[in-house]
PDB file of C-alpha atoms in Angstrom:
ATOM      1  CA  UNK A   1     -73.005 139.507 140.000  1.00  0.00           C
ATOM      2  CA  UNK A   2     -69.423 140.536 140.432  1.00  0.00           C
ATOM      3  CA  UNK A   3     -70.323 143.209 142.948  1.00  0.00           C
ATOM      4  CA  UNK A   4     -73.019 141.198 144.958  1.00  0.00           C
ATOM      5  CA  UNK A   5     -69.729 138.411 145.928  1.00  0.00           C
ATOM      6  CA  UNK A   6     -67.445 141.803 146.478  1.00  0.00           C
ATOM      7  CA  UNK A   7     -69.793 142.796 148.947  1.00  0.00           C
ATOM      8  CA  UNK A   8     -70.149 139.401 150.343  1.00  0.00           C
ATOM      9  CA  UNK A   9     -66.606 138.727 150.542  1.00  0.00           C
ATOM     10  CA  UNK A  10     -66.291 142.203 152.707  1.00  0.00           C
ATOM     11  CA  UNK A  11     -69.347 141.293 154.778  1.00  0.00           C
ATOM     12  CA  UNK A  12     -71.138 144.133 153.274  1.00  0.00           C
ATOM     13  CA  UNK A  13     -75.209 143.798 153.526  1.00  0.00           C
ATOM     14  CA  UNK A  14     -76.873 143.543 150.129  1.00  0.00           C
ATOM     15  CA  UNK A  15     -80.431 145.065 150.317  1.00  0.00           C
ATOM     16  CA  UNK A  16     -82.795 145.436 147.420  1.00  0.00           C
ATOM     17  CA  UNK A  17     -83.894 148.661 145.751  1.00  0.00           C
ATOM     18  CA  UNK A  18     -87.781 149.256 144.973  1.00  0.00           C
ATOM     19  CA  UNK A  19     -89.969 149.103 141.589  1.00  0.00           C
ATOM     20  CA  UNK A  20     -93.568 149.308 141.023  1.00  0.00           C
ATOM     21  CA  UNK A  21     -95.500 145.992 140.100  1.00  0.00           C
ATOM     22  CA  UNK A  22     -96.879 148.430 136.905  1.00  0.00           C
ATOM     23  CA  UNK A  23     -92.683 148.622 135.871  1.00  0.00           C
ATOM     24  CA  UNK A  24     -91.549 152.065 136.794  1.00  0.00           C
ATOM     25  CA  UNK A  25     -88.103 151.081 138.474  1.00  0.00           C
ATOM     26  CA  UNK A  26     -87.017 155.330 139.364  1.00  0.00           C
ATOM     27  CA  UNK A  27     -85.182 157.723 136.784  1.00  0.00           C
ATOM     28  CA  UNK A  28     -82.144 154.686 136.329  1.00  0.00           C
ATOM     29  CA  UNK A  29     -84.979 152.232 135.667  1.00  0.00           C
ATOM     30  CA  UNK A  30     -83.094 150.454 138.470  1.00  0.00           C
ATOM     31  CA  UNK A  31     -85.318 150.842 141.333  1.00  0.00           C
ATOM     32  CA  UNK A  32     -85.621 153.799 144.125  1.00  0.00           C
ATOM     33  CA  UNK A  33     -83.988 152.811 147.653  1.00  0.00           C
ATOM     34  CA  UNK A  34     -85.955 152.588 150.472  1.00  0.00           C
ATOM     35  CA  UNK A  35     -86.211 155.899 152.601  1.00  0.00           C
ATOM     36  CA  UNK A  36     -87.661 157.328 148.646  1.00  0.00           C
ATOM     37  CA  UNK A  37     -90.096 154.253 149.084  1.00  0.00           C
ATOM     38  CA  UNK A  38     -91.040 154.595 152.101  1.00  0.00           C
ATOM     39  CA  UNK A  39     -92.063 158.667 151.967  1.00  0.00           C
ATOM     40  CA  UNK A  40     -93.631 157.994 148.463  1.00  0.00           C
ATOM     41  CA  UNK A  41     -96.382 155.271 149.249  1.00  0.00           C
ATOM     42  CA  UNK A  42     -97.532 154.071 145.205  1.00  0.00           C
ATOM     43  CA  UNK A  43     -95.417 154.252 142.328  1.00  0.00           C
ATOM     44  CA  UNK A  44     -95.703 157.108 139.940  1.00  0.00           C
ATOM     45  CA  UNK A  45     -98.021 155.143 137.528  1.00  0.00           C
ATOM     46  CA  UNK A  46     -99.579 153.672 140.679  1.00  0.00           C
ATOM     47  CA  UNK A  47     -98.335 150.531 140.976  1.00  0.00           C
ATOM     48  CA  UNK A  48     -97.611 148.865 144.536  1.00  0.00           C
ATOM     49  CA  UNK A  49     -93.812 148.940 145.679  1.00  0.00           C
ATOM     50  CA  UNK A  50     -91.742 146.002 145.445  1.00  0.00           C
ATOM     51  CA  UNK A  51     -88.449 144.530 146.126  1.00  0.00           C
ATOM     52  CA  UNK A  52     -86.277 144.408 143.185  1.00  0.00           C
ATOM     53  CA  UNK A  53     -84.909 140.834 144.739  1.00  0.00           C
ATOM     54  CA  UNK A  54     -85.939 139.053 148.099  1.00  0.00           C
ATOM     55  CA  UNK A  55     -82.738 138.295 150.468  1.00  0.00           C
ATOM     56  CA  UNK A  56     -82.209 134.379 150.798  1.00  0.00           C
ATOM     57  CA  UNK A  57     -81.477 133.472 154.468  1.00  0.00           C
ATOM     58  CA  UNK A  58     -80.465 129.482 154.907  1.00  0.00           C
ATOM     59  CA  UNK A  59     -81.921 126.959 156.558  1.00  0.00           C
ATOM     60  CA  UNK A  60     -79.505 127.164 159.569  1.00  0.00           C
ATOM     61  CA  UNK A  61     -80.867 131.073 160.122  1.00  0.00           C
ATOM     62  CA  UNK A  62     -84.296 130.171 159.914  1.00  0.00           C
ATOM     63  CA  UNK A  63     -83.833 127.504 162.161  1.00  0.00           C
ATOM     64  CA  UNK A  64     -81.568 130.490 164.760  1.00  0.00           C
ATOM     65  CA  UNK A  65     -84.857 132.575 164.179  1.00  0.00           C
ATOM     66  CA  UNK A  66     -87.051 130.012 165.996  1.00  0.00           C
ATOM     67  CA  UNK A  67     -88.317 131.243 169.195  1.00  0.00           C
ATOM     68  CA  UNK A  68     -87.245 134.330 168.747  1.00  0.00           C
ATOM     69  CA  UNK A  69     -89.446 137.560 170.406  1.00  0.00           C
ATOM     70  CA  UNK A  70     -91.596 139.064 167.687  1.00  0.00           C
ATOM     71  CA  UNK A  71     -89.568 142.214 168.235  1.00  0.00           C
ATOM     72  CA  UNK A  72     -86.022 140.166 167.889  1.00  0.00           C
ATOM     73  CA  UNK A  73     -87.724 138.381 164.745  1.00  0.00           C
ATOM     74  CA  UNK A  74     -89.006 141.799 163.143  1.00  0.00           C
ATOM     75  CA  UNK A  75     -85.573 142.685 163.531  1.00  0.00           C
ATOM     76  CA  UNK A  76     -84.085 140.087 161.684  1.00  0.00           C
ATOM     77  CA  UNK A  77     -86.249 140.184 158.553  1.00  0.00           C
ATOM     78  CA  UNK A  78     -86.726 143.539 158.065  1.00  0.00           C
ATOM     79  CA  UNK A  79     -82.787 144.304 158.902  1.00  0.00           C
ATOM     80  CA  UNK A  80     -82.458 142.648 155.111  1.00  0.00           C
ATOM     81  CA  UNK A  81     -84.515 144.868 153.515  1.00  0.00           C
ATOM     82  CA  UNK A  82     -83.258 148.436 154.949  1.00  0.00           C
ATOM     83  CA  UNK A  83     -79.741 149.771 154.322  1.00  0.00           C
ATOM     84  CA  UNK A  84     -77.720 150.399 157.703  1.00  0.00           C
ATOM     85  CA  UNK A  85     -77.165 154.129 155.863  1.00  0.00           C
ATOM     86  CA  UNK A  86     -80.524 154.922 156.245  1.00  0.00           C
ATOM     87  CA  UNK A  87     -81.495 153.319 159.253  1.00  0.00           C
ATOM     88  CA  UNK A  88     -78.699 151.928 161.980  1.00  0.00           C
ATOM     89  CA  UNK A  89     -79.283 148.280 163.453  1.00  0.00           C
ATOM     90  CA  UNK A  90     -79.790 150.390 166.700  1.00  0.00           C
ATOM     91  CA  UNK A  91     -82.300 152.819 165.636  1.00  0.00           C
ATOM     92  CA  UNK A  92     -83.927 149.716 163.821  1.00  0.00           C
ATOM     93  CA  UNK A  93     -84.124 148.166 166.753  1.00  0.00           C
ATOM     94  CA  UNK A  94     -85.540 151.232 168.549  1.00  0.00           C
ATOM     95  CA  UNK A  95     -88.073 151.739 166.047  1.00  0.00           C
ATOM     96  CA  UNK A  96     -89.614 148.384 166.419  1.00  0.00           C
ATOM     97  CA  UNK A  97     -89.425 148.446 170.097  1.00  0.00           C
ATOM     98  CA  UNK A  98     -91.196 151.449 170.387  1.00  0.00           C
ATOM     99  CA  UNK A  99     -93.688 150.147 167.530  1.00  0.00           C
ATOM    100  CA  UNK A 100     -95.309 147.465 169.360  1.00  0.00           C
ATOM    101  CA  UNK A 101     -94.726 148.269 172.723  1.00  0.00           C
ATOM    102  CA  UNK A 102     -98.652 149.545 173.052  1.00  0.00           C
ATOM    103  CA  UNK A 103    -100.110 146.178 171.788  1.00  0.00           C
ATOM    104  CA  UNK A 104    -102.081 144.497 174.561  1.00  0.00           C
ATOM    105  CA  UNK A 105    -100.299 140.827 174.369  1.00  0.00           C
ATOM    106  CA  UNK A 106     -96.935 140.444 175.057  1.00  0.00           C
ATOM    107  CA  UNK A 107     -96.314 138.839 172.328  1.00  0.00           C
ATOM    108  CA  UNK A 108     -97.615 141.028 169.962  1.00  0.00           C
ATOM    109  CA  UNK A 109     -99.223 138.747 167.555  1.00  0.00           C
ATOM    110  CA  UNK A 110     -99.523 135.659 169.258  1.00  0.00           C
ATOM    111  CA  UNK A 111    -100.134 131.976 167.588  1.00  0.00           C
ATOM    112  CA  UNK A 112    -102.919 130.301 169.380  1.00  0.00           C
ATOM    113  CA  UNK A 113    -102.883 126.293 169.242  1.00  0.00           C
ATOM    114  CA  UNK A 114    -106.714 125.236 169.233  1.00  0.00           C
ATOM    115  CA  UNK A 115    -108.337 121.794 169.457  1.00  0.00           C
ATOM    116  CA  UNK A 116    -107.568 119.000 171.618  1.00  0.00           C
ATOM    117  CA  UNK A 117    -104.055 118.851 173.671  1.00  0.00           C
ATOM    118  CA  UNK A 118    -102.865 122.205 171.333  1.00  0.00           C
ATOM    119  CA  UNK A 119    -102.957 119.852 168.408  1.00  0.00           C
ATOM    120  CA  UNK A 120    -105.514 121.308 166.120  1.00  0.00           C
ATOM    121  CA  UNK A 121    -105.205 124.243 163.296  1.00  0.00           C
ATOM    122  CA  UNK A 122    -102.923 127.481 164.862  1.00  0.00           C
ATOM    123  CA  UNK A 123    -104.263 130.955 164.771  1.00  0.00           C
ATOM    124  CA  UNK A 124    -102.177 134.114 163.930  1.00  0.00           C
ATOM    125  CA  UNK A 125    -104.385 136.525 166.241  1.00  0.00           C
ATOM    126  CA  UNK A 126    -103.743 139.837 164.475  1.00  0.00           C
ATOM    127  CA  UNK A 127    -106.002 141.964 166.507  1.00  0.00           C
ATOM    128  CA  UNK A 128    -104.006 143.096 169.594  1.00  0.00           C
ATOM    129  CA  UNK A 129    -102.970 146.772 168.429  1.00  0.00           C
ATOM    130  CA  UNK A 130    -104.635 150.088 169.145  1.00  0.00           C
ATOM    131  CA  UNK A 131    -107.373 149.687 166.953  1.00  0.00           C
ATOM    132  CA  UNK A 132    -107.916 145.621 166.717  1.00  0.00           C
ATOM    133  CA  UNK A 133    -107.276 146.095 162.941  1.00  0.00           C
ATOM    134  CA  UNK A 134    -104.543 143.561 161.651  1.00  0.00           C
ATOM    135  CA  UNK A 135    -103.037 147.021 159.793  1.00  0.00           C
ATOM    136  CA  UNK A 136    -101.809 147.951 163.373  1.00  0.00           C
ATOM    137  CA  UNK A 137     -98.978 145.854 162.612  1.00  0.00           C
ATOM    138  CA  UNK A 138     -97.770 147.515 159.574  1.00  0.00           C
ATOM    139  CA  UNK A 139     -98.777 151.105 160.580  1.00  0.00           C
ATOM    140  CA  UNK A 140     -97.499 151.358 163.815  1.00  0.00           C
ATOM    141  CA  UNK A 141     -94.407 150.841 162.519  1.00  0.00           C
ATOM    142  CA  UNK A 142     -94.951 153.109 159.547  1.00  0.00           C
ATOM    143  CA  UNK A 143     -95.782 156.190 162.058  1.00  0.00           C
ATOM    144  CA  UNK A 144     -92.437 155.858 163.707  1.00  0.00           C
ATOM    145  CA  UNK A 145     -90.568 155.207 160.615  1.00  0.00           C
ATOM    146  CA  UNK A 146     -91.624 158.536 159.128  1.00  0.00           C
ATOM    147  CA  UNK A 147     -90.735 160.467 162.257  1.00  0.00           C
ATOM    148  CA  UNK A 148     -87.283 159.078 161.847  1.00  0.00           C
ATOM    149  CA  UNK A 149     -87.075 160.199 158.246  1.00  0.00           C
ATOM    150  CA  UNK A 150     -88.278 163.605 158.946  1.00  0.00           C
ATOM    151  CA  UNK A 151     -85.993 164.400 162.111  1.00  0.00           C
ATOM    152  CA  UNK A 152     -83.059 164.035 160.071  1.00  0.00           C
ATOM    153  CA  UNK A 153     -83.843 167.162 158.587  1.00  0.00           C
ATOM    154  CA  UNK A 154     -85.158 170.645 159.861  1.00  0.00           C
ATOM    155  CA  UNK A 155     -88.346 171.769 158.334  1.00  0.00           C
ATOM    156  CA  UNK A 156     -88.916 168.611 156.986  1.00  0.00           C
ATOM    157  CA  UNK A 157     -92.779 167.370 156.562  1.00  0.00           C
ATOM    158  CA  UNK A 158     -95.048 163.991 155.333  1.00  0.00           C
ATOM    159  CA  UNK A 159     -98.623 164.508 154.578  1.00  0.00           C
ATOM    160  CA  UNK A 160    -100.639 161.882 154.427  1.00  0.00           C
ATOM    161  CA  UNK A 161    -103.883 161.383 152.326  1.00  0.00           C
ATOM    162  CA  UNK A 162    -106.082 158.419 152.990  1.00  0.00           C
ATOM    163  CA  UNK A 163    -109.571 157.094 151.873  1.00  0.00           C
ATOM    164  CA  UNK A 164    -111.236 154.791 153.695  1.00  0.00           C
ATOM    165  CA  UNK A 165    -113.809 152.039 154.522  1.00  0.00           C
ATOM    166  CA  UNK A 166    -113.412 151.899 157.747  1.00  0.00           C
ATOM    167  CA  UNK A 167    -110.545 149.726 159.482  1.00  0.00           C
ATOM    168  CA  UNK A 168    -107.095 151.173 157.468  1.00  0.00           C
ATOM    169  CA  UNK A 169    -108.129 155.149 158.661  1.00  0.00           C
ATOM    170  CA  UNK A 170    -108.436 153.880 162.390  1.00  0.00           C
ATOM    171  CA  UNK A 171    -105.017 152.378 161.755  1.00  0.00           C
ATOM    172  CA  UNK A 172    -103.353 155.457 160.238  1.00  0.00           C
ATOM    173  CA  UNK A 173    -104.563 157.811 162.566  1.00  0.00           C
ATOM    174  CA  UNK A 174    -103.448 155.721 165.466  1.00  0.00           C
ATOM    175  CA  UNK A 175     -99.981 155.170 163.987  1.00  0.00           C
ATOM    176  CA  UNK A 176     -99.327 159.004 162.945  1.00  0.00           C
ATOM    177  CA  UNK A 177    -100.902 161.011 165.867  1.00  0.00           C
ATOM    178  CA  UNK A 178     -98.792 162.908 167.170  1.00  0.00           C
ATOM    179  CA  UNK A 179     -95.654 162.659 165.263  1.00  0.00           C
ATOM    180  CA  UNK A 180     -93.696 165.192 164.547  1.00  0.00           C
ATOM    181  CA  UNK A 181     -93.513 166.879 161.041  1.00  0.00           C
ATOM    182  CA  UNK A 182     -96.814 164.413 159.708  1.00  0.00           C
ATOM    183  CA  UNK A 183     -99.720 166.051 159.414  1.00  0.00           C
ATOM    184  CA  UNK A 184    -102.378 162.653 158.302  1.00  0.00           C
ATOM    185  CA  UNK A 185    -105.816 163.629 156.170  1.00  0.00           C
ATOM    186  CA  UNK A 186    -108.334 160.442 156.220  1.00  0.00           C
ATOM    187  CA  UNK A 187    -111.595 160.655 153.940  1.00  0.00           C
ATOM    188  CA  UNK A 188    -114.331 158.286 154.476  1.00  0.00           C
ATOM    189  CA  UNK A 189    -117.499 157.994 153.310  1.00  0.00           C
ATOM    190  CA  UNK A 190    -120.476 159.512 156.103  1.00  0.00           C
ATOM    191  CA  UNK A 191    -122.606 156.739 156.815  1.00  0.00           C
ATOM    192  CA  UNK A 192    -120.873 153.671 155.719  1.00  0.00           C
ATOM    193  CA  UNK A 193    -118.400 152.890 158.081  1.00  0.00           C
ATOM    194  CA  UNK A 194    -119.227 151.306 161.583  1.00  0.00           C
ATOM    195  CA  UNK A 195    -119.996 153.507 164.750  1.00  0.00           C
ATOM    196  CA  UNK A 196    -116.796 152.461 166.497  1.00  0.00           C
ATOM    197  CA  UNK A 197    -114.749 152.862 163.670  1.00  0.00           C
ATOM    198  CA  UNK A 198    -116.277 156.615 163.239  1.00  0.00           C
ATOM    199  CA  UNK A 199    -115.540 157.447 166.580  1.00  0.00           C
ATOM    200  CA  UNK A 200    -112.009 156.040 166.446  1.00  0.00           C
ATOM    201  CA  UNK A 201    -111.538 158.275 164.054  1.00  0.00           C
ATOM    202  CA  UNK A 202    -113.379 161.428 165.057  1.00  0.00           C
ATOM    203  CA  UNK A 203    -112.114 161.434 168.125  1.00  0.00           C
ATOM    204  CA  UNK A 204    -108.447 161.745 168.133  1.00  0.00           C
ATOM    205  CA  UNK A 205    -107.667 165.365 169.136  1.00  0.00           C
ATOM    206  CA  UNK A 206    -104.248 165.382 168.142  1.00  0.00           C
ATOM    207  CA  UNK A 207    -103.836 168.718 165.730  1.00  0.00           C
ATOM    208  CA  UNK A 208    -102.006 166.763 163.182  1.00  0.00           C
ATOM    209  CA  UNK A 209    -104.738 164.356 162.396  1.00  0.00           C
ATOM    210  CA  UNK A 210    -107.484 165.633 160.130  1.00  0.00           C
ATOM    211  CA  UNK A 211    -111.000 163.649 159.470  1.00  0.00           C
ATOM    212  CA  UNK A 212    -113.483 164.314 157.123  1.00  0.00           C
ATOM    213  CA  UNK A 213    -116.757 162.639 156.201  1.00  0.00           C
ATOM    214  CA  UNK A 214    -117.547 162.808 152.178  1.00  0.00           C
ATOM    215  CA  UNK A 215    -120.976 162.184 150.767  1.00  0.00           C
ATOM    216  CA  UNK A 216    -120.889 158.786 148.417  1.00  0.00           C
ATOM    217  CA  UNK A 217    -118.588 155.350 149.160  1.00  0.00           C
ATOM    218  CA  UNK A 218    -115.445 154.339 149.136  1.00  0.00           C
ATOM    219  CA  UNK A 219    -115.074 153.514 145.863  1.00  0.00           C
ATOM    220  CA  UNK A 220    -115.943 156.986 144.340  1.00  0.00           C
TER     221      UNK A 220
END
């Protein structure tokens, strides 16, 4: 529209707003922005959180992407998706530095060529986080984003309630011990989850992570 080339004609950064894949766009039926996204997790007729449009990039910046670290990559794609008022292109970048920089391979998620000479099928290996879960990637960045949210305010507090089955509690807990103003409550069901995935759980000691074991399964 009109205002999407005045903004592009001023070099001003278009980023989308937020609905729920059930419809509810906010009060404006427009769509929430994203720091209201981010602290609110579903929509309020639990729905998933979407874009309300996906940035287009052209085929001469995904071709400047290639090579790229995974940090400098992260960067670029999520850059489109968060307003600089709410997060600065150097706290960002700080964010997703600090995000990844306990993953055991240096480059984070690293593409593994198989077969003979490198020429077979690729592999995205996923499983280099804390935890080995591939929800490492999302949550450690999650953790960090909250903390950001929540220092811009005094007094200001997340909690978190999760159920799980096992791999997205280890996950949580690893990406939200310890920050400030989160306190993180993970339910799973006693029994049903693996040993190692109980005791990553159990046996984080940080005070603002809470565990407890509930009779029945997940899907209760």
């Amino acid at each position: 529209g009109a205002a999407d080339k005045l903004a592009s004609s001023v070099g001003l950064k278009q980023v989308p707003l937020y609905k729920s894949t059930r419809g509810w766009a906010g009060e404006n039926g427009k769509g929430v922005d994203f720091e209201t996204v981010v602290r609110m997790g579903l929509g309020y007729d639990g729905g998933l959180m979407v874009p309300t449009f996906f940035p287009q990039v052209s085929r001469s910046t995904l071709e400047s992407w290639y090579g790229l670290s995974f940090q400098n990559l992260a960067y670029e794609v999520i850059s489109l998706y968060v307003p600089n008022s709410q997060v600065s292109p150097e706290e960002l970048r700080g964010i997703i530095n600090r995000s990844y920089s306990g993953f055991r391979h240096e480059e984070v998620t690293p593409v593994i060529r198989t077969g003979a000479e490198g020429k077979g099928p690729k592999i995205l290996e996923l499983f280099h986080g804390p935890t080995f879960a591939f929800k490492d990637v999302a949550l450690q960045f999650l953790g960090n984003l909250f903390e950001h949210f929540i220092s811009r305010v005094e007094g200001d507090k997340i909690t978190v309630l999760g159920a799980t089955s096992g791999d997205t509690g280890s996950s949580a807990i690893y990406g939200l011990r310890g920050k400030k103003g989160v306190d993180v409550f993970i339910l799973f069901p006693e029994g049903r989850v693996s040993s190692i995935q109980e005791r990553q759980m159990t046996t984080v000691l940080d005070e603002n992570v809470h565990c407890v074991a509930v009779q029945g399964t997940f899907d209760d």
